[in-house]
Amino acid sequence: MHSSILAVTTFCVCFAVSVLCAVTLAERNGRKAVVLFAVAGVFIACVKIWLFRQAPQWLDTPLDAQKYQLHAQALAAHWQGVPVSARLYQLVGLSALRSEDWWLPGVDIAYSSVLGTHEWIYAAYLAVWASVAPDWPTWAAYSNGALAALFPAGAYGIARGLGSSAKVATLAGGIALVDPSAAVNGAWLLKDTLASWCVVVALWATVGLISRPRISLFFVLGASLGMLGAVRFMAMMVVLIALVPLLPVFVAQRRIALSGGLLVASLCGLFLFHLLNAFPGVESDWLRPFGLVSGILAGQADTLTASAVGGGGASAVDSTVSDWYELVSESPLRAIVTGIARTLFAPYPWVMITDGLDSRNGVELYYPGVLLWIICLPGIFWAIWLYLRNPCLPAIFIGLVIGGCLLAYLVFMGEWSTRQRVFMLPVFFSLAAIGWVDLTQRVRSRTLHSASTFRSTDSEL
């Protein structure tokens, strides 16, 4: 049933979940700040989404965004007991699994199998909107603003967890508040907004547990990891792998409860991911999640091999990645330089000046965000240098996650840029604030010292 009242209620629920997570994850003395950031965040995010939806470039909708909407419509129709055409709604899993053209009501097949992907949760999220809201794509786009309300609060909380002052953490939250990149993804109904939401919750929970373990954070970590696997599997695996080397460290520090709690939360996250992958079925085999993960990793390895050798067919990825592997085979040095340059600066904002804007290319919507990103880069690198000189466990964990994501994207796609980078931006903004504040303090201190030395020398003369 479509109703504006239901739509408003659903939007409020999304925002309430974001605020509840922020309050749960924050330290007691930081809860007021994160609530204020969340309230400001939802308002500003909705304004940014509205602005991007007015731009002509917004009409250049990415193909995967169109696919998410088709899958959402298919799920909504299935929930209403309506037969769904596999061909019309691109249900590649149903076609490959049963060679059937229709998804009939009452057929007991996992949604991941029907849609042909284990990352199906965002399509289900959109399907909820398709079921309750009139003009549901518009409502769903603004609901991404309710999810994005967590990002400035998360940047604040992660910065605090890394040992920064409240003033520095407020700067981190302020940067996330004005960042336009997440709003671009939200306006297009891309899953990156939900992926970023899950990543922020998982990293914030882990950093909080390292600093001061709380039982509630273990539950939040496990739930966010399971959800993350069903939104962006690679990110879930990177977080899990980053947790592994910390466990023996905590044992050596005699923090046995923390080490055991993190291990249990990680296993619960894996099992939740498995349950979501089997949903709406029920799976009782506790060892099956490990087989699921190994199967997905093997499939991605096959994709990597197919693309690297220039193979086509179903196992190869898109032409952009194939071009990357072709460049690697022809000129490895050039490929490395290109990958680094695109990771740091793409999409190149100076193209606005050299080539102008054609108002038809959706990538142009990312230019304002990449300008902010480039401004943040010196602070990010300086913060990394600070933590390399004076490491702490939260910073080591964040560094392992960033390094794992960077390696995965460079290997599979040749770059970590544009929309792929957006889901980690709140973490980067935390580092940028820490680095820039330290840099400015050092410059100010040296300037004052030089001026003092000059005055004392002048007085002696």
Coordinates of N, CA, C and O in Angstrom, one line a residue, residues 281-382:
G281 N 15.3 -18.5 3.1 CA 15.5 -19.9 3.6 C 16.2 -19.8 5.0 O 16.6 -18.8 5.4
V282 N 16.3 -21.0 5.6 CA 17.0 -21.1 6.9 C 18.1 -22.1 6.8 O 17.8 -23.2 6.3
E283 N 19.2 -21.8 7.3 CA 20.4 -22.7 7.2 C 20.9 -22.9 8.6 O 21.2 -22.0 9.3
S284 N 21.1 -24.2 9.0 CA 21.5 -24.5 10.3 C 22.9 -25.0 10.4 O 23.5 -25.2 11.5
D285 N 23.6 -25.2 9.3 CA 25.0 -25.7 9.2 C 25.9 -24.5 9.6 O 26.1 -23.6 8.8
W286 N 26.6 -24.6 10.8 CA 27.4 -23.5 11.3 C 28.7 -23.4 10.5 O 29.4 -22.4 10.6
L287 N 29.1 -24.5 9.7 CA 30.3 -24.4 9.0 C 30.1 -23.9 7.6 O 31.1 -23.6 6.9
R288 N 28.9 -23.8 7.1 CA 28.6 -23.3 5.8 C 29.0 -21.9 5.5 O 29.4 -21.6 4.3
P289 N 29.0 -21.0 6.4 CA 29.5 -19.6 6.1 C 30.9 -19.6 5.6 O 31.3 -18.8 4.7
F290 N 31.8 -20.5 6.1 CA 33.2 -20.5 5.6 C 33.3 -21.0 4.2 O 34.1 -20.5 3.4
G291 N 32.4 -22.0 3.8 CA 32.3 -22.5 2.5 C 31.8 -21.4 1.5 O 32.3 -21.3 0.4
L292 N 30.8 -20.6 2.0 CA 30.3 -19.5 1.2 C 31.3 -18.5 0.9 O 31.5 -18.1 -0.2
V293 N 32.1 -18.1 1.9 CA 33.1 -17.1 1.7 C 34.2 -17.6 0.8 O 34.6 -16.9 -0.1
S294 N 34.6 -18.8 1.0 CA 35.7 -19.4 0.1 C 35.2 -19.5 -1.3 O 36.0 -19.3 -2.3
G295 N 33.9 -19.8 -1.5 CA 33.4 -19.9 -2.8 C 33.3 -18.6 -3.5 O 33.6 -18.4 -4.7
I296 N 32.9 -17.5 -2.8 CA 32.9 -16.2 -3.4 C 34.3 -15.7 -3.7 O 34.5 -15.1 -4.8
L297 N 35.3 -16.0 -2.8 CA 36.6 -15.6 -3.1 C 37.2 -16.3 -4.3 O 37.9 -15.7 -5.1
A298 N 36.8 -17.6 -4.4 CA 37.3 -18.4 -5.6 C 36.7 -17.8 -6.9 O 37.4 -17.7 -7.9
G299 N 35.4 -17.4 -6.8 CA 34.8 -16.8 -8.0 C 35.4 -15.5 -8.4 O 35.6 -15.2 -9.6
Q300 N 35.8 -14.7 -7.4 CA 36.4 -13.4 -7.7 C 37.8 -13.7 -8.3 O 38.3 -12.9 -9.1
A301 N 38.5 -14.7 -7.8 CA 39.8 -15.0 -8.3 C 39.7 -15.5 -9.8 O 40.6 -15.1 -10.6
D302 N 38.7 -16.2 -10.1 CA 38.5 -16.6 -11.5 C 38.2 -15.4 -12.4 O 38.7 -15.3 -13.5
T303 N 37.4 -14.4 -11.8 CA 37.2 -13.2 -12.6 C 38.5 -12.5 -12.8 O 38.7 -11.9 -13.9
L304 N 39.3 -12.4 -11.8 CA 40.6 -11.7 -11.9 C 41.4 -12.4 -13.0 O 42.0 -11.7 -13.8
T305 N 41.5 -13.7 -13.0 CA 42.3 -14.5 -13.9 C 41.8 -14.2 -15.3 O 42.5 -14.0 -16.3
A306 N 40.4 -14.3 -15.5 CA 39.9 -14.1 -16.8 C 40.1 -12.8 -17.4 O 40.4 -12.6 -18.6
S307 N 40.1 -11.8 -16.5 CA 40.4 -10.4 -17.0 C 41.9 -10.2 -17.3 O 42.2 -9.5 -18.2
A308 N 42.7 -10.8 -16.4 CA 44.2 -10.6 -16.6 C 44.7 -11.2 -17.9 O 45.6 -10.7 -18.5
V309 N 44.0 -12.3 -18.3 CA 44.5 -13.0 -19.5 C 43.7 -12.5 -20.8 O 43.9 -13.0 -21.9
G310 N 42.8 -11.5 -20.5 CA 42.1 -11.0 -21.6 C 41.0 -11.8 -22.1 O 40.5 -11.7 -23.2
G311 N 40.5 -12.7 -21.2 CA 39.4 -13.6 -21.6 C 38.1 -12.8 -21.6 O 37.8 -11.9 -20.8
G312 N 37.1 -13.2 -22.4 CA 35.8 -12.7 -22.3 C 34.9 -13.6 -21.6 O 35.2 -14.4 -20.8
G313 N 33.6 -13.6 -22.0 CA 32.7 -14.4 -21.4 C 32.1 -14.0 -20.1 O 32.4 -12.9 -19.7
A314 N 31.4 -14.9 -19.5 CA 30.7 -14.5 -18.2 C 31.7 -14.2 -17.1 O 31.3 -13.5 -16.2
S315 N 32.9 -14.8 -17.1 CA 33.7 -14.7 -15.9 C 34.6 -13.4 -16.0 O 35.2 -13.0 -15.0
A316 N 34.6 -12.8 -17.1 CA 35.4 -11.6 -17.2 C 34.6 -10.4 -16.8 O 33.4 -10.3 -16.8
V317 N 35.3 -9.3 -16.3 CA 34.7 -8.1 -15.8 C 34.6 -7.1 -16.9 O 34.9 -7.4 -18.1
D318 N 34.2 -5.9 -16.6 CA 33.9 -4.9 -17.7 C 35.1 -4.5 -18.4 O 36.3 -4.7 -18.0
S319 N 34.9 -3.7 -19.5 CA 36.0 -3.4 -20.4 C 37.0 -2.5 -19.8 O 38.2 -2.5 -20.1
T320 N 36.6 -1.6 -18.8 CA 37.5 -0.7 -18.1 C 38.6 -1.5 -17.4 O 39.8 -1.2 -17.5
V321 N 38.2 -2.5 -16.7 CA 39.2 -3.4 -16.0 C 40.0 -4.2 -16.9 O 41.2 -4.4 -16.7
S322 N 39.4 -4.7 -18.0 CA 40.2 -5.4 -19.0 C 41.3 -4.5 -19.6 O 42.4 -4.9 -19.9
D323 N 40.9 -3.2 -19.9 CA 41.9 -2.3 -20.4 C 43.0 -2.1 -19.4 O 44.2 -1.9 -19.8
W324 N 42.7 -2.1 -18.1 CA 43.7 -2.0 -17.1 C 44.7 -3.1 -17.2 O 46.0 -2.9 -17.1
Y325 N 44.2 -4.3 -17.3 CA 45.1 -5.5 -17.3 C 45.9 -5.5 -18.7 O 47.1 -6.0 -18.7
E326 N 45.3 -5.0 -19.7 CA 46.1 -4.9 -21.0 C 47.2 -3.9 -20.8 O 48.3 -4.2 -21.3
L327 N 47.0 -2.8 -20.1 CA 48.0 -1.8 -19.9 C 49.1 -2.4 -19.0 O 50.3 -2.1 -19.2
V328 N 48.7 -3.2 -18.0 CA 49.7 -3.9 -17.1 C 50.6 -4.8 -17.9 O 51.9 -4.8 -17.7
S329 N 50.1 -5.5 -18.9 CA 50.9 -6.4 -19.7 C 51.8 -5.7 -20.6 O 52.9 -6.2 -20.9
E330 N 51.3 -4.5 -21.1 CA 52.1 -3.8 -22.1 C 53.2 -2.9 -21.4 O 54.3 -2.9 -21.9
S331 N 52.8 -2.2 -20.4 CA 53.8 -1.3 -19.7 C 53.4 -1.3 -18.2 O 52.6 -0.4 -17.8
P332 N 54.0 -2.2 -17.4 CA 53.7 -2.2 -16.0 C 54.0 -0.9 -15.3 O 53.2 -0.5 -14.4
L333 N 55.1 -0.2 -15.6 CA 55.4 1.0 -14.9 C 54.4 2.1 -15.2 O 53.9 2.8 -14.3
R334 N 54.0 2.2 -16.4 CA 53.0 3.2 -16.8 C 51.6 2.8 -16.1 O 50.9 3.7 -15.7
A335 N 51.3 1.5 -16.0 CA 50.1 1.1 -15.4 C 50.1 1.5 -13.9 O 49.1 2.0 -13.3
I336 N 51.3 1.3 -13.2 CA 51.4 1.7 -11.8 C 51.2 3.2 -11.6 O 50.5 3.6 -10.7
V337 N 51.9 4.0 -12.4 CA 51.8 5.4 -12.3 C 50.4 5.9 -12.6 O 49.8 6.7 -11.9
T338 N 49.7 5.3 -13.6 CA 48.3 5.7 -13.9 C 47.4 5.3 -12.8 O 46.5 6.1 -12.4
G339 N 47.6 4.1 -12.2 CA 46.7 3.7 -11.1 C 46.9 4.6 -9.9 O 45.9 5.0 -9.2
I340 N 48.1 5.0 -9.6 CA 48.4 5.9 -8.4 C 47.8 7.3 -8.7 O 47.1 7.9 -7.8
A341 N 48.0 7.8 -9.9 CA 47.5 9.1 -10.3 C 45.9 9.1 -10.2 O 45.3 10.1 -9.6
R342 N 45.3 8.1 -10.7 CA 43.8 8.1 -10.7 C 43.3 7.9 -9.2 O 42.3 8.4 -8.9
T343 N 44.0 7.1 -8.4 CA 43.6 6.9 -7.1 C 43.7 8.2 -6.3 O 42.8 8.5 -5.5
L344 N 44.7 9.0 -6.5 CA 44.9 10.2 -5.8 C 44.0 11.4 -6.3 O 43.5 12.2 -5.5
F345 N 43.8 11.5 -7.6 CA 43.2 12.7 -8.2 C 42.0 12.5 -9.0 O 41.3 13.5 -9.3
A346 N 41.6 11.3 -9.4 CA 40.5 11.1 -10.3 C 39.2 11.2 -9.6 O 39.1 10.9 -8.4
P347 N 38.1 11.7 -10.3 CA 38.2 12.2 -11.6 C 38.8 13.6 -11.7 O 38.4 14.5 -10.9
Y348 N 39.7 13.8 -12.6 CA 40.6 15.0 -12.6 C 39.8 16.2 -12.7 O 39.1 16.5 -13.7
P349 N 39.7 17.1 -11.7 CA 38.8 18.2 -11.7 C 39.3 19.3 -12.7 O 38.5 20.1 -13.1
W350 N 40.6 19.3 -13.0 CA 41.0 20.4 -13.9 C 40.5 20.2 -15.3 O 40.6 21.1 -16.2
V351 N 39.9 19.0 -15.6 CA 39.2 18.8 -16.9 C 38.1 19.9 -17.1 O 37.7 20.2 -18.2
M352 N 37.5 20.4 -16.0 CA 36.5 21.4 -16.1 C 37.0 22.6 -16.8 O 36.3 23.3 -17.5
I353 N 38.3 22.9 -16.6 CA 38.9 24.1 -17.2 C 39.5 23.8 -18.6 O 39.3 24.5 -19.6
T354 N 40.2 22.6 -18.7 CA 40.8 22.3 -20.0 C 39.8 21.9 -21.1 O 39.9 22.3 -22.2
D355 N 38.8 21.1 -20.7 CA 37.8 20.6 -21.7 C 36.4 21.2 -21.5 O 35.6 21.0 -22.4
G356 N 36.1 21.8 -20.4 CA 34.8 22.3 -20.1 C 33.9 21.2 -19.7 O 34.2 20.0 -19.6
L357 N 32.6 21.6 -19.4 CA 31.6 20.7 -19.0 C 30.6 20.5 -20.1 O 30.2 21.5 -20.8
D358 N 30.2 19.2 -20.4 CA 29.2 19.0 -21.4 C 27.8 18.8 -20.9 O 26.8 18.6 -21.6
S359 N 27.7 18.7 -19.5 CA 26.4 18.6 -18.8 C 25.7 17.3 -19.1 O 24.5 17.2 -18.8
R360 N 26.3 16.4 -19.7 CA 25.7 15.1 -20.0 C 26.5 13.9 -19.4 O 26.0 12.8 -19.4
N361 N 27.6 14.2 -18.8 CA 28.5 13.1 -18.2 C 28.3 13.2 -16.7 O 28.6 14.1 -16.0
G362 N 27.8 12.1 -16.2 CA 27.5 12.0 -14.8 C 28.7 12.1 -13.9 O 28.7 12.5 -12.7
V363 N 29.9 11.8 -14.4 CA 31.2 11.9 -13.6 C 31.4 13.3 -13.2 O 32.0 13.6 -12.2
E364 N 30.9 14.3 -13.9 CA 31.1 15.7 -13.6 C 30.5 16.0 -12.2 O 30.9 17.0 -11.6
L365 N 29.5 15.3 -11.8 CA 28.9 15.6 -10.5 C 29.9 15.3 -9.3 O 29.8 15.8 -8.2
Y366 N 31.0 14.5 -9.6 CA 32.0 14.2 -8.6 C 33.1 15.2 -8.5 O 33.9 15.1 -7.6
Y367 N 33.1 16.2 -9.4 CA 34.2 17.2 -9.4 C 34.2 18.0 -8.1 O 35.3 18.2 -7.5
P368 N 33.1 18.5 -7.5 CA 33.2 19.2 -6.3 C 33.8 18.4 -5.1 O 34.6 18.8 -4.3
G369 N 33.4 17.1 -5.1 CA 33.9 16.2 -4.0 C 35.3 15.9 -4.2 O 36.1 15.9 -3.2
V370 N 35.8 15.8 -5.4 CA 37.3 15.5 -5.6 C 38.1 16.7 -5.2 O 39.3 16.6 -4.8
L371 N 37.6 17.9 -5.4 CA 38.3 19.1 -5.0 C 38.5 19.1 -3.5 O 39.6 19.4 -3.0
L372 N 37.4 18.8 -2.7 CA 37.6 18.6 -1.3 C 38.6 17.5 -0.9 O 39.4 17.7 0.0
W373 N 38.5 16.4 -1.6 CA 39.4 15.3 -1.4 C 40.9 15.7 -1.6 O 41.7 15.4 -0.8
I374 N 41.2 16.5 -2.6 CA 42.5 16.9 -2.9 C 43.0 17.9 -1.8 O 44.2 17.8 -1.4
I375 N 42.1 18.7 -1.3 CA 42.5 19.6 -0.2 C 42.8 18.8 1.0 O 43.7 19.2 1.8
C376 N 42.1 17.7 1.2 CA 42.3 16.9 2.4 C 43.6 16.0 2.3 O 44.1 15.6 3.4
L377 N 44.1 15.8 1.1 CA 45.2 14.8 0.9 C 46.5 15.1 1.8 O 47.0 14.2 2.4
P378 N 46.9 16.4 1.8 CA 48.1 16.7 2.7 C 47.9 16.3 4.1 O 48.8 15.7 4.8
G379 N 46.7 16.6 4.6 CA 46.4 16.2 6.0 C 46.3 14.7 6.2 O 46.8 14.2 7.3
I380 N 45.8 14.0 5.2 CA 45.7 12.6 5.3 C 47.1 12.0 5.4 O 47.4 11.1 6.3
F381 N 48.0 12.4 4.5 CA 49.3 11.8 4.5 C 50.1 12.2 5.7 O 50.9 11.4 6.2
W382 N 49.9 13.4 6.2 CA 50.6 13.8 7.4 C 50.1 13.0 8.6 O 50.9 12.6 9.5

